[in-house]
PDB file of C-alpha atoms in Angstrom:
ATOM      1  CA  UNK A   1       0.003   0.004  -0.005  1.00 46.00           C
ATOM      2  CA  UNK A   2       1.554   3.322  -1.037  1.00 49.00           C
ATOM      3  CA  UNK A   3       2.316   5.883   1.649  1.00 49.00           C
ATOM      4  CA  UNK A   4       0.310   9.087   1.572  1.00 50.00           C
ATOM      5  CA  UNK A   5       2.409  12.168   0.762  1.00 51.00           C
ATOM      6  CA  UNK A   6       1.417  15.525   2.240  1.00 47.00           C
ATOM      7  CA  UNK A   7       1.780  18.288  -0.328  1.00 52.00           C
ATOM      8  CA  UNK A   8       4.486  20.790   0.583  1.00 50.00           C
ATOM      9  CA  UNK A   9       2.216  23.759  -0.147  1.00 49.00           C
ATOM     10  CA  UNK A  10      -0.377  22.433   2.299  1.00 52.00           C
ATOM     11  CA  UNK A  11       2.245  22.084   5.021  1.00 50.00           C
ATOM     12  CA  UNK A  12       3.493  25.623   4.416  1.00 50.00           C
ATOM     13  CA  UNK A  13      -0.058  26.998   4.583  1.00 53.00           C
ATOM     14  CA  UNK A  14      -0.666  25.159   7.869  1.00 54.00           C
ATOM     15  CA  UNK A  15       2.539  26.585   9.351  1.00 54.00           C
ATOM     16  CA  UNK A  16       1.617  30.113   8.271  1.00 50.00           C
ATOM     17  CA  UNK A  17      -1.864  29.711   9.753  1.00 52.00           C
ATOM     18  CA  UNK A  18      -0.393  28.575  13.062  1.00 55.00           C
ATOM     19  CA  UNK A  19       1.986  31.539  13.167  1.00 52.00           C
ATOM     20  CA  UNK A  20      -0.862  33.917  12.451  1.00 52.00           C
ATOM     21  CA  UNK A  21      -2.946  32.306  15.210  1.00 50.00           C
ATOM     22  CA  UNK A  22      -0.090  32.763  17.676  1.00 49.00           C
ATOM     23  CA  UNK A  23       0.491  36.393  16.746  1.00 53.00           C
ATOM     24  CA  UNK A  24      -3.224  37.178  16.637  1.00 51.00           C
ATOM     25  CA  UNK A  25      -5.097  39.252  14.095  1.00 62.00           C
ATOM     26  CA  UNK A  26      -3.234  42.269  12.771  1.00 75.00           C
ATOM     27  CA  UNK A  27      -4.460  45.709  13.805  1.00 77.00           C
ATOM     28  CA  UNK A  28      -5.804  47.774  10.886  1.00 83.00           C
ATOM     29  CA  UNK A  29      -3.877  50.952  10.111  1.00 82.00           C
ATOM     30  CA  UNK A  30      -6.915  53.196  10.504  1.00 87.00           C
ATOM     31  CA  UNK A  31      -7.292  52.086  14.127  1.00 87.00           C
ATOM     32  CA  UNK A  32      -3.750  53.241  14.889  1.00 88.00           C
ATOM     33  CA  UNK A  33      -4.554  56.582  13.246  1.00 89.00           C
ATOM     34  CA  UNK A  34      -7.646  56.951  15.456  1.00 90.00           C
ATOM     35  CA  UNK A  35      -5.654  56.082  18.599  1.00 89.00           C
ATOM     36  CA  UNK A  36      -2.948  58.583  17.668  1.00 89.00           C
ATOM     37  CA  UNK A  37      -5.543  61.286  17.058  1.00 91.00           C
ATOM     38  CA  UNK A  38      -7.207  60.648  20.436  1.00 91.00           C
ATOM     39  CA  UNK A  39      -3.845  60.737  22.254  1.00 88.00           C
ATOM     40  CA  UNK A  40      -2.919  64.036  20.589  1.00 88.00           C
ATOM     41  CA  UNK A  41      -6.363  65.483  21.346  1.00 91.00           C
ATOM     42  CA  UNK A  42      -6.032  64.571  25.034  1.00 86.00           C
ATOM     43  CA  UNK A  43      -2.416  65.621  25.534  1.00 86.00           C
ATOM     44  CA  UNK A  44      -2.402  68.830  23.506  1.00 88.00           C
ATOM     45  CA  UNK A  45      -4.082  70.995  26.218  1.00 87.00           C
ATOM     46  CA  UNK A  46      -1.583  69.804  28.811  1.00 88.00           C
ATOM     47  CA  UNK A  47       1.321  70.409  26.440  1.00 89.00           C
ATOM     48  CA  UNK A  48       0.026  73.919  25.785  1.00 88.00           C
ATOM     49  CA  UNK A  49      -0.153  74.455  29.551  1.00 88.00           C
ATOM     50  CA  UNK A  50       3.499  73.412  29.901  1.00 89.00           C
ATOM     51  CA  UNK A  51       4.365  75.586  26.919  1.00 89.00           C
ATOM     52  CA  UNK A  52       2.879  78.700  28.527  1.00 87.00           C
ATOM     53  CA  UNK A  53       4.500  77.904  31.885  1.00 87.00           C
ATOM     54  CA  UNK A  54       7.952  78.072  30.231  1.00 88.00           C
ATOM     55  CA  UNK A  55       7.321  81.528  28.743  1.00 85.00           C
ATOM     56  CA  UNK A  56       7.956  84.911  30.338  1.00 82.00           C
ATOM     57  CA  UNK A  57       7.445  88.514  29.383  1.00 78.00           C
ATOM     58  CA  UNK A  58       6.473  89.201  25.746  1.00 79.00           C
ATOM     59  CA  UNK A  59       6.686  85.493  24.893  1.00 76.00           C
ATOM     60  CA  UNK A  60       3.445  84.894  26.804  1.00 77.00           C
ATOM     61  CA  UNK A  61       1.448  86.598  24.053  1.00 77.00           C
ATOM     62  CA  UNK A  62       3.010  84.455  21.297  1.00 76.00           C
ATOM     63  CA  UNK A  63       1.431  81.292  19.921  1.00 77.00           C
ATOM     64  CA  UNK A  64       4.654  79.392  19.256  1.00 76.00           C
ATOM     65  CA  UNK A  65       4.390  75.626  19.677  1.00 79.00           C
ATOM     66  CA  UNK A  66       7.893  75.669  21.187  1.00 83.00           C
ATOM     67  CA  UNK A  67       8.859  78.418  23.652  1.00 83.00           C
ATOM     68  CA  UNK A  68      11.434  80.678  21.926  1.00 81.00           C
ATOM     69  CA  UNK A  69      13.203  81.402  25.230  1.00 82.00           C
ATOM     70  CA  UNK A  70      12.209  78.664  27.708  1.00 85.00           C
ATOM     71  CA  UNK A  71      12.631  79.615  31.340  1.00 85.00           C
ATOM     72  CA  UNK A  72      11.826  78.161  34.766  1.00 88.00           C
ATOM     73  CA  UNK A  73      11.244  81.585  36.314  1.00 86.00           C
ATOM     74  CA  UNK A  74       7.508  80.927  36.706  1.00 87.00           C
ATOM     75  CA  UNK A  75       8.171  77.748  38.679  1.00 90.00           C
ATOM     76  CA  UNK A  76      10.732  79.518  40.846  1.00 89.00           C
ATOM     77  CA  UNK A  77       8.238  82.311  41.486  1.00 87.00           C
ATOM     78  CA  UNK A  78       5.401  80.074  42.661  1.00 89.00           C
ATOM     79  CA  UNK A  79       7.593  78.121  45.097  1.00 89.00           C
ATOM     80  CA  UNK A  80       8.875  81.384  46.534  1.00 88.00           C
ATOM     81  CA  UNK A  81       5.243  82.321  47.197  1.00 85.00           C
ATOM     82  CA  UNK A  82       4.476  81.210  50.763  1.00 86.00           C
ATOM     83  CA  UNK A  83       0.707  81.237  50.147  1.00 88.00           C
ATOM     84  CA  UNK A  84       1.075  78.695  47.334  1.00 90.00           C
ATOM     85  CA  UNK A  85       3.282  76.308  49.310  1.00 91.00           C
ATOM     86  CA  UNK A  86       0.893  76.573  52.285  1.00 93.00           C
ATOM     87  CA  UNK A  87      -2.011  75.831  49.939  1.00 92.00           C
ATOM     88  CA  UNK A  88      -0.167  72.759  48.637  1.00 93.00           C
ATOM     89  CA  UNK A  89       0.177  71.457  52.190  1.00 94.00           C
ATOM     90  CA  UNK A  90      -3.494  72.211  52.939  1.00 94.00           C
ATOM     91  CA  UNK A  91      -4.645  70.372  49.791  1.00 94.00           C
ATOM     92  CA  UNK A  92      -2.480  67.366  50.639  1.00 94.00           C
ATOM     93  CA  UNK A  93      -3.846  67.168  54.183  1.00 95.00           C
ATOM     94  CA  UNK A  94      -7.486  67.599  53.170  1.00 95.00           C
ATOM     95  CA  UNK A  95      -7.309  65.250  50.177  1.00 94.00           C
ATOM     96  CA  UNK A  96      -5.407  62.462  51.941  1.00 95.00           C
ATOM     97  CA  UNK A  97      -7.624  62.645  55.032  1.00 95.00           C
ATOM     98  CA  UNK A  98     -10.793  62.644  52.935  1.00 95.00           C
ATOM     99  CA  UNK A  99      -9.514  59.703  50.904  1.00 94.00           C
ATOM    100  CA  UNK A 100      -8.492  57.694  53.976  1.00 94.00           C
ATOM    101  CA  UNK A 101     -11.761  58.188  55.838  1.00 94.00           C
ATOM    102  CA  UNK A 102     -13.867  57.804  52.698  1.00 92.00           C
ATOM    103  CA  UNK A 103     -12.270  54.482  51.727  1.00 93.00           C
ATOM    104  CA  UNK A 104     -12.362  53.018  55.272  1.00 93.00           C
ATOM    105  CA  UNK A 105     -15.937  54.008  56.098  1.00 92.00           C
ATOM    106  CA  UNK A 106     -17.093  53.410  52.534  1.00 91.00           C
ATOM    107  CA  UNK A 107     -15.671  49.880  52.494  1.00 91.00           C
ATOM    108  CA  UNK A 108     -17.556  49.000  55.688  1.00 91.00           C
ATOM    109  CA  UNK A 109     -20.838  50.405  54.338  1.00 88.00           C
ATOM    110  CA  UNK A 110     -20.361  48.813  50.917  1.00 88.00           C
ATOM    111  CA  UNK A 111     -19.569  45.428  52.441  1.00 88.00           C
ATOM    112  CA  UNK A 112     -22.734  45.585  54.528  1.00 86.00           C
ATOM    113  CA  UNK A 113     -24.849  46.493  51.507  1.00 85.00           C
ATOM    114  CA  UNK A 114     -23.263  43.734  49.441  1.00 84.00           C
ATOM    115  CA  UNK A 115     -23.485  40.931  52.025  1.00 82.00           C
ATOM    116  CA  UNK A 116     -26.207  41.590  54.608  1.00 79.00           C
ATOM    117  CA  UNK A 117     -29.830  40.724  53.960  1.00 79.00           C
ATOM    118  CA  UNK A 118     -31.988  43.737  54.664  1.00 75.00           C
ATOM    119  CA  UNK A 119     -35.211  45.202  53.363  1.00 77.00           C
ATOM    120  CA  UNK A 120     -34.855  48.233  51.124  1.00 75.00           C
ATOM    121  CA  UNK A 121     -31.188  47.626  50.440  1.00 75.00           C
ATOM    122  CA  UNK A 122     -31.420  48.677  46.797  1.00 77.00           C
ATOM    123  CA  UNK A 123     -33.463  51.735  47.710  1.00 80.00           C
ATOM    124  CA  UNK A 124     -30.789  52.730  50.220  1.00 79.00           C
ATOM    125  CA  UNK A 125     -28.083  52.287  47.599  1.00 77.00           C
ATOM    126  CA  UNK A 126     -30.089  54.431  45.189  1.00 79.00           C
ATOM    127  CA  UNK A 127     -30.391  57.198  47.778  1.00 80.00           C
ATOM    128  CA  UNK A 128     -26.640  57.054  48.417  1.00 78.00           C
ATOM    129  CA  UNK A 129     -25.960  57.287  44.699  1.00 77.00           C
ATOM    130  CA  UNK A 130     -28.351  60.215  44.264  1.00 79.00           C
ATOM    131  CA  UNK A 131     -26.233  62.282  46.676  1.00 78.00           C
ATOM    132  CA  UNK A 132     -23.404  62.312  44.120  1.00 75.00           C
ATOM    133  CA  UNK A 133     -25.696  64.199  41.699  1.00 78.00           C
ATOM    134  CA  UNK A 134     -26.659  66.803  44.310  1.00 79.00           C
ATOM    135  CA  UNK A 135     -25.313  70.253  43.276  1.00 83.00           C
ATOM    136  CA  UNK A 136     -22.676  71.612  45.644  1.00 84.00           C
ATOM    137  CA  UNK A 137     -23.845  75.182  45.170  1.00 86.00           C
ATOM    138  CA  UNK A 138     -27.105  74.268  46.939  1.00 85.00           C
ATOM    139  CA  UNK A 139     -25.289  73.587  50.232  1.00 86.00           C
ATOM    140  CA  UNK A 140     -22.500  76.161  49.946  1.00 89.00           C
ATOM    141  CA  UNK A 141     -24.413  79.071  51.507  1.00 89.00           C
ATOM    142  CA  UNK A 142     -26.021  77.060  54.364  1.00 90.00           C
ATOM    143  CA  UNK A 143     -22.635  75.507  55.189  1.00 91.00           C
ATOM    144  CA  UNK A 144     -21.034  78.957  55.209  1.00 92.00           C
ATOM    145  CA  UNK A 145     -23.590  80.167  57.778  1.00 93.00           C
ATOM    146  CA  UNK A 146     -23.435  76.995  59.886  1.00 93.00           C
ATOM    147  CA  UNK A 147     -19.625  76.784  59.896  1.00 93.00           C
ATOM    148  CA  UNK A 148     -19.376  80.471  60.855  1.00 93.00           C
ATOM    149  CA  UNK A 149     -21.682  79.899  63.838  1.00 93.00           C
ATOM    150  CA  UNK A 150     -19.963  76.789  65.212  1.00 93.00           C
ATOM    151  CA  UNK A 151     -16.367  77.854  64.512  1.00 91.00           C
ATOM    152  CA  UNK A 152     -15.472  75.526  61.607  1.00 92.00           C
ATOM    153  CA  UNK A 153     -15.207  78.276  59.006  1.00 94.00           C
ATOM    154  CA  UNK A 154     -11.719  78.659  57.516  1.00 93.00           C
ATOM    155  CA  UNK A 155     -10.462  75.404  59.033  1.00 93.00           C
ATOM    156  CA  UNK A 156      -9.222  72.167  57.474  1.00 94.00           C
ATOM    157  CA  UNK A 157     -11.805  70.074  59.307  1.00 94.00           C
ATOM    158  CA  UNK A 158     -14.445  72.414  57.927  1.00 93.00           C
ATOM    159  CA  UNK A 159     -13.406  71.281  54.422  1.00 94.00           C
ATOM    160  CA  UNK A 160     -12.956  67.584  55.181  1.00 94.00           C
ATOM    161  CA  UNK A 161     -16.520  67.102  56.486  1.00 93.00           C
ATOM    162  CA  UNK A 162     -18.343  68.443  53.382  1.00 92.00           C
ATOM    163  CA  UNK A 163     -15.845  66.692  51.110  1.00 93.00           C
ATOM    164  CA  UNK A 164     -16.801  63.397  52.756  1.00 91.00           C
ATOM    165  CA  UNK A 165     -20.463  63.944  51.937  1.00 88.00           C
ATOM    166  CA  UNK A 166     -19.560  63.523  48.282  1.00 86.00           C
ATOM    167  CA  UNK A 167     -16.629  61.109  48.660  1.00 88.00           C
ATOM    168  CA  UNK A 168     -18.541  58.494  50.671  1.00 89.00           C
ATOM    169  CA  UNK A 169     -21.352  57.915  48.137  1.00 88.00           C
ATOM    170  CA  UNK A 170     -18.782  57.519  45.374  1.00 85.00           C
ATOM    171  CA  UNK A 171     -16.778  55.037  47.461  1.00 88.00           C
ATOM    172  CA  UNK A 172     -19.834  53.020  48.431  1.00 88.00           C
ATOM    173  CA  UNK A 173     -21.160  52.817  44.880  1.00 84.00           C
ATOM    174  CA  UNK A 174     -17.867  51.554  43.435  1.00 84.00           C
ATOM    175  CA  UNK A 175     -17.116  49.080  46.212  1.00 87.00           C
ATOM    176  CA  UNK A 176     -20.589  47.511  46.429  1.00 86.00           C
ATOM    177  CA  UNK A 177     -20.343  46.126  42.903  1.00 81.00           C
ATOM    178  CA  UNK A 178     -16.819  44.929  43.586  1.00 83.00           C
ATOM    179  CA  UNK A 179     -17.623  43.145  46.849  1.00 86.00           C
ATOM    180  CA  UNK A 180     -20.493  41.316  45.130  1.00 83.00           C
ATOM    181  CA  UNK A 181     -18.025  39.660  42.747  1.00 83.00           C
ATOM    182  CA  UNK A 182     -15.991  38.097  45.606  1.00 83.00           C
ATOM    183  CA  UNK A 183     -17.205  34.524  46.334  1.00 84.00           C
ATOM    184  CA  UNK A 184     -18.865  34.271  49.714  1.00 83.00           C
ATOM    185  CA  UNK A 185     -17.445  30.767  50.154  1.00 85.00           C
ATOM    186  CA  UNK A 186     -14.018  32.270  50.896  1.00 84.00           C
ATOM    187  CA  UNK A 187     -15.353  34.163  53.889  1.00 82.00           C
ATOM    188  CA  UNK A 188     -17.283  31.146  55.135  1.00 83.00           C
ATOM    189  CA  UNK A 189     -14.127  29.043  54.930  1.00 86.00           C
ATOM    190  CA  UNK A 190     -12.283  31.620  57.030  1.00 84.00           C
ATOM    191  CA  UNK A 191     -15.079  31.578  59.607  1.00 84.00           C
ATOM    192  CA  UNK A 192     -14.895  27.778  59.774  1.00 85.00           C
ATOM    193  CA  UNK A 193     -11.156  28.063  60.435  1.00 83.00           C
ATOM    194  CA  UNK A 194     -11.873  30.196  63.506  1.00 83.00           C
ATOM    195  CA  UNK A 195     -11.651  33.736  62.128  1.00 82.00           C
ATOM    196  CA  UNK A 196     -14.060  36.406  63.264  1.00 83.00           C
ATOM    197  CA  UNK A 197     -16.225  38.327  60.815  1.00 81.00           C
ATOM    198  CA  UNK A 198     -13.885  41.298  60.955  1.00 83.00           C
ATOM    199  CA  UNK A 199     -10.803  39.095  60.462  1.00 85.00           C
ATOM    200  CA  UNK A 200     -12.443  37.448  57.456  1.00 85.00           C
ATOM    201  CA  UNK A 201     -13.184  40.870  56.033  1.00 85.00           C
ATOM    202  CA  UNK A 202      -9.698  42.219  56.706  1.00 86.00           C
ATOM    203  CA  UNK A 203      -7.629  39.171  55.707  1.00 86.00           C
ATOM    204  CA  UNK A 204      -9.762  37.682  52.925  1.00 86.00           C
ATOM    205  CA  UNK A 205     -12.071  40.266  51.388  1.00 86.00           C
ATOM    206  CA  UNK A 206      -9.848  43.361  51.498  1.00 86.00           C
ATOM    207  CA  UNK A 207      -6.844  41.769  49.686  1.00 86.00           C
ATOM    208  CA  UNK A 208      -9.142  40.467  46.953  1.00 86.00           C
ATOM    209  CA  UNK A 209     -10.812  43.858  46.659  1.00 85.00           C
ATOM    210  CA  UNK A 210      -7.481  45.722  46.282  1.00 83.00           C
ATOM    211  CA  UNK A 211      -8.197  46.897  42.691  1.00 81.00           C
ATOM    212  CA  UNK A 212     -11.555  48.328  43.729  1.00 84.00           C
ATOM    213  CA  UNK A 213     -10.076  50.001  46.809  1.00 88.00           C
ATOM    214  CA  UNK A 214      -7.270  51.519  44.717  1.00 85.00           C
ATOM    215  CA  UNK A 215      -9.751  52.836  42.170  1.00 85.00           C
ATOM    216  CA  UNK A 216     -11.927  54.322  44.889  1.00 88.00           C
ATOM    217  CA  UNK A 217      -8.979  55.942  46.643  1.00 90.00           C
ATOM    218  CA  UNK A 218      -7.628  57.524  43.459  1.00 88.00           C
ATOM    219  CA  UNK A 219     -10.995  58.857  42.286  1.00 87.00           C
ATOM    220  CA  UNK A 220     -11.731  60.245  45.751  1.00 90.00           C
ATOM    221  CA  UNK A 221      -8.303  61.870  45.970  1.00 92.00           C
ATOM    222  CA  UNK A 222      -8.681  63.472  42.534  1.00 90.00           C
ATOM    223  CA  UNK A 223     -12.136  64.828  43.389  1.00 90.00           C
ATOM    224  CA  UNK A 224     -10.934  66.293  46.696  1.00 92.00           C
ATOM    225  CA  UNK A 225      -7.704  67.665  45.174  1.00 93.00           C
ATOM    226  CA  UNK A 226      -9.532  69.507  42.362  1.00 91.00           C
ATOM    227  CA  UNK A 227     -12.573  70.741  44.343  1.00 91.00           C
ATOM    228  CA  UNK A 228     -13.005  74.506  44.093  1.00 92.00           C
ATOM    229  CA  UNK A 229     -16.517  75.664  44.996  1.00 91.00           C
ATOM    230  CA  UNK A 230     -16.631  74.584  48.650  1.00 92.00           C
ATOM    231  CA  UNK A 231     -12.975  75.482  49.138  1.00 93.00           C
ATOM    232  CA  UNK A 232     -13.489  79.070  48.021  1.00 92.00           C
ATOM    233  CA  UNK A 233     -16.767  79.404  49.999  1.00 92.00           C
ATOM    234  CA  UNK A 234     -15.556  77.965  53.300  1.00 93.00           C
ATOM    235  CA  UNK A 235     -12.095  79.589  53.468  1.00 92.00           C
ATOM    236  CA  UNK A 236     -10.920  83.167  53.667  1.00 88.00           C
ATOM    237  CA  UNK A 237      -7.148  83.047  54.283  1.00 87.00           C
ATOM    238  CA  UNK A 238      -4.068  80.902  53.775  1.00 86.00           C
ATOM    239  CA  UNK A 239      -4.873  79.056  57.005  1.00 88.00           C
ATOM    240  CA  UNK A 240      -7.096  76.548  55.150  1.00 90.00           C
ATOM    241  CA  UNK A 241      -7.046  77.723  51.528  1.00 91.00           C
ATOM    242  CA  UNK A 242      -6.412  74.913  49.055  1.00 93.00           C
ATOM    243  CA  UNK A 243      -4.424  74.970  45.812  1.00 93.00           C
ATOM    244  CA  UNK A 244      -7.273  75.606  43.302  1.00 92.00           C
ATOM    245  CA  UNK A 245      -8.356  78.663  45.281  1.00 92.00           C
ATOM    246  CA  UNK A 246      -4.790  79.895  45.692  1.00 91.00           C
ATOM    247  CA  UNK A 247      -4.179  79.670  41.929  1.00 89.00           C
ATOM    248  CA  UNK A 248      -7.355  81.618  41.168  1.00 87.00           C
ATOM    249  CA  UNK A 249      -6.109  84.466  43.381  1.00 86.00           C
ATOM    250  CA  UNK A 250      -2.720  84.865  41.732  1.00 84.00           C
ATOM    251  CA  UNK A 251      -2.052  88.474  40.705  1.00 76.00           C
ATOM    252  CA  UNK A 252       0.234  89.958  38.080  1.00 64.00           C
ATOM    253  CA  UNK A 253       2.937  92.549  38.587  1.00 57.00           C
ATOM    254  CA  UNK A 254       0.450  95.278  37.658  1.00 54.00           C
ATOM    255  CA  UNK A 255      -3.291  95.797  37.914  1.00 55.00           C
ATOM    256  CA  UNK A 256      -4.006  94.939  34.275  1.00 58.00           C
ATOM    257  CA  UNK A 257      -1.588  92.022  33.887  1.00 65.00           C
ATOM    258  CA  UNK A 258      -3.016  88.491  33.751  1.00 74.00           C
ATOM    259  CA  UNK A 259      -0.636  86.041  35.524  1.00 81.00           C
ATOM    260  CA  UNK A 260      -0.756  83.419  32.776  1.00 84.00           C
ATOM    261  CA  UNK A 261       2.777  82.188  33.338  1.00 85.00           C
ATOM    262  CA  UNK A 262       2.537  81.588  37.093  1.00 87.00           C
ATOM    263  CA  UNK A 263      -0.974  80.154  36.878  1.00 88.00           C
ATOM    264  CA  UNK A 264       0.124  77.722  34.165  1.00 89.00           C
ATOM    265  CA  UNK A 265       3.192  76.690  36.164  1.00 90.00           C
ATOM    266  CA  UNK A 266       1.084  76.124  39.286  1.00 90.00           C
ATOM    267  CA  UNK A 267      -1.435  74.095  37.274  1.00 90.00           C
ATOM    268  CA  UNK A 268       1.367  71.888  35.961  1.00 91.00           C
ATOM    269  CA  UNK A 269       2.720  71.361  39.467  1.00 91.00           C
ATOM    270  CA  UNK A 270      -0.614  70.310  40.954  1.00 90.00           C
ATOM    271  CA  UNK A 271      -1.262  67.980  38.001  1.00 89.00           C
ATOM    272  CA  UNK A 272       1.950  66.005  38.572  1.00 88.00           C
ATOM    273  CA  UNK A 273       0.717  64.057  41.677  1.00 85.00           C
ATOM    274  CA  UNK A 274      -2.434  63.003  39.816  1.00 85.00           C
ATOM    275  CA  UNK A 275      -0.455  61.886  36.754  1.00 86.00           C
ATOM    276  CA  UNK A 276       1.919  59.851  38.911  1.00 86.00           C
ATOM    277  CA  UNK A 277      -0.977  58.163  40.720  1.00 82.00           C
ATOM    278  CA  UNK A 278      -2.674  57.170  37.483  1.00 80.00           C
ATOM    279  CA  UNK A 279       0.557  55.853  35.932  1.00 82.00           C
ATOM    280  CA  UNK A 280       1.430  53.805  39.009  1.00 81.00           C
ATOM    281  CA  UNK A 281      -2.016  52.314  39.531  1.00 75.00           C
ATOM    282  CA  UNK A 282      -3.434  52.252  36.000  1.00 73.00           C
ATOM    283  CA  UNK A 283      -3.912  48.459  36.007  1.00 71.00           C
ATOM    284  CA  UNK A 284      -5.771  48.544  39.304  1.00 66.00           C
ATOM    285  CA  UNK A 285      -7.910  51.453  38.087  1.00 66.00           C
ATOM    286  CA  UNK A 286      -8.948  49.558  34.975  1.00 66.00           C
ATOM    287  CA  UNK A 287      -9.615  46.391  36.980  1.00 61.00           C
ATOM    288  CA  UNK A 288     -11.690  48.311  39.504  1.00 57.00           C
ATOM    289  CA  UNK A 289     -13.740  50.219  36.947  1.00 59.00           C
ATOM    290  CA  UNK A 290     -14.490  47.074  34.903  1.00 59.00           C
ATOM    291  CA  UNK A 291     -15.397  44.930  37.930  1.00 56.00           C
ATOM    292  CA  UNK A 292     -18.739  43.263  37.372  1.00 49.00           C
ATOM    293  CA  UNK A 293     -18.825  44.112  33.665  1.00 49.00           C
ATOM    294  CA  UNK A 294     -18.171  40.521  32.640  1.00 45.00           C
ATOM    295  CA  UNK A 295     -19.414  37.487  34.484  1.00 47.00           C
ATOM    296  CA  UNK A 296     -18.338  33.913  34.084  1.00 42.00           C
TER     297      UNK A 296
END
């Protein structure tokens, strides 16, 4: 009986098909063009901000894509301004404290909503979520009057408390969906091994929920760091003034001069911590935001 001979062309086609399967489908060129356009569209405003921050004097009125005489004088000027450095410290204290309390308390509340059996749980979650849509301007004037009467006006604690009213609903909403995706069997196994409910939460649930916690912390920090309305309403001096308010009150060397250079430099400086956070925790942010999107 004659042996069957495999045609060489068929073997070559099979090899090429296997290589293509390993490499995956090629990305069309138009998709790369779209991605490049989106990246340029998103980064161009920040580049223009850096561009202006490196200009001084008459160069500020020019529209050159590259500064003709780049200088760091604007950056030197803002760090020599004691009100700006104090505002940086105030923003760091308020944002970090708000983030810490918001994530801790929000994780407890979200875990209870995700695990406990209670009537009206979804209604309660809906009410919590509706707070995030509540306009801040509606409570700015009442808070100003209340804080002035009880002595919390122009204090850091007077900013942290209202910041938490918006940070907590955001934390709870993100973490509830994430805690639901963690198998309950893992907690029950820890309880069988002798752990308490809090130990099961701290040693089993929290490590598994790290992407969601990181996402919540970063979003809360960004919201508190950039908040302007309540900060300008509830402060009146450098004692508790935050960075966004301090930048808005920069003045030029004369009455009619707009401090574009120093404001741009300050905006670049306060954007750096947020950029570093996103770059360091981008994988956890994506994992936290997509939690619960796909099941199986």
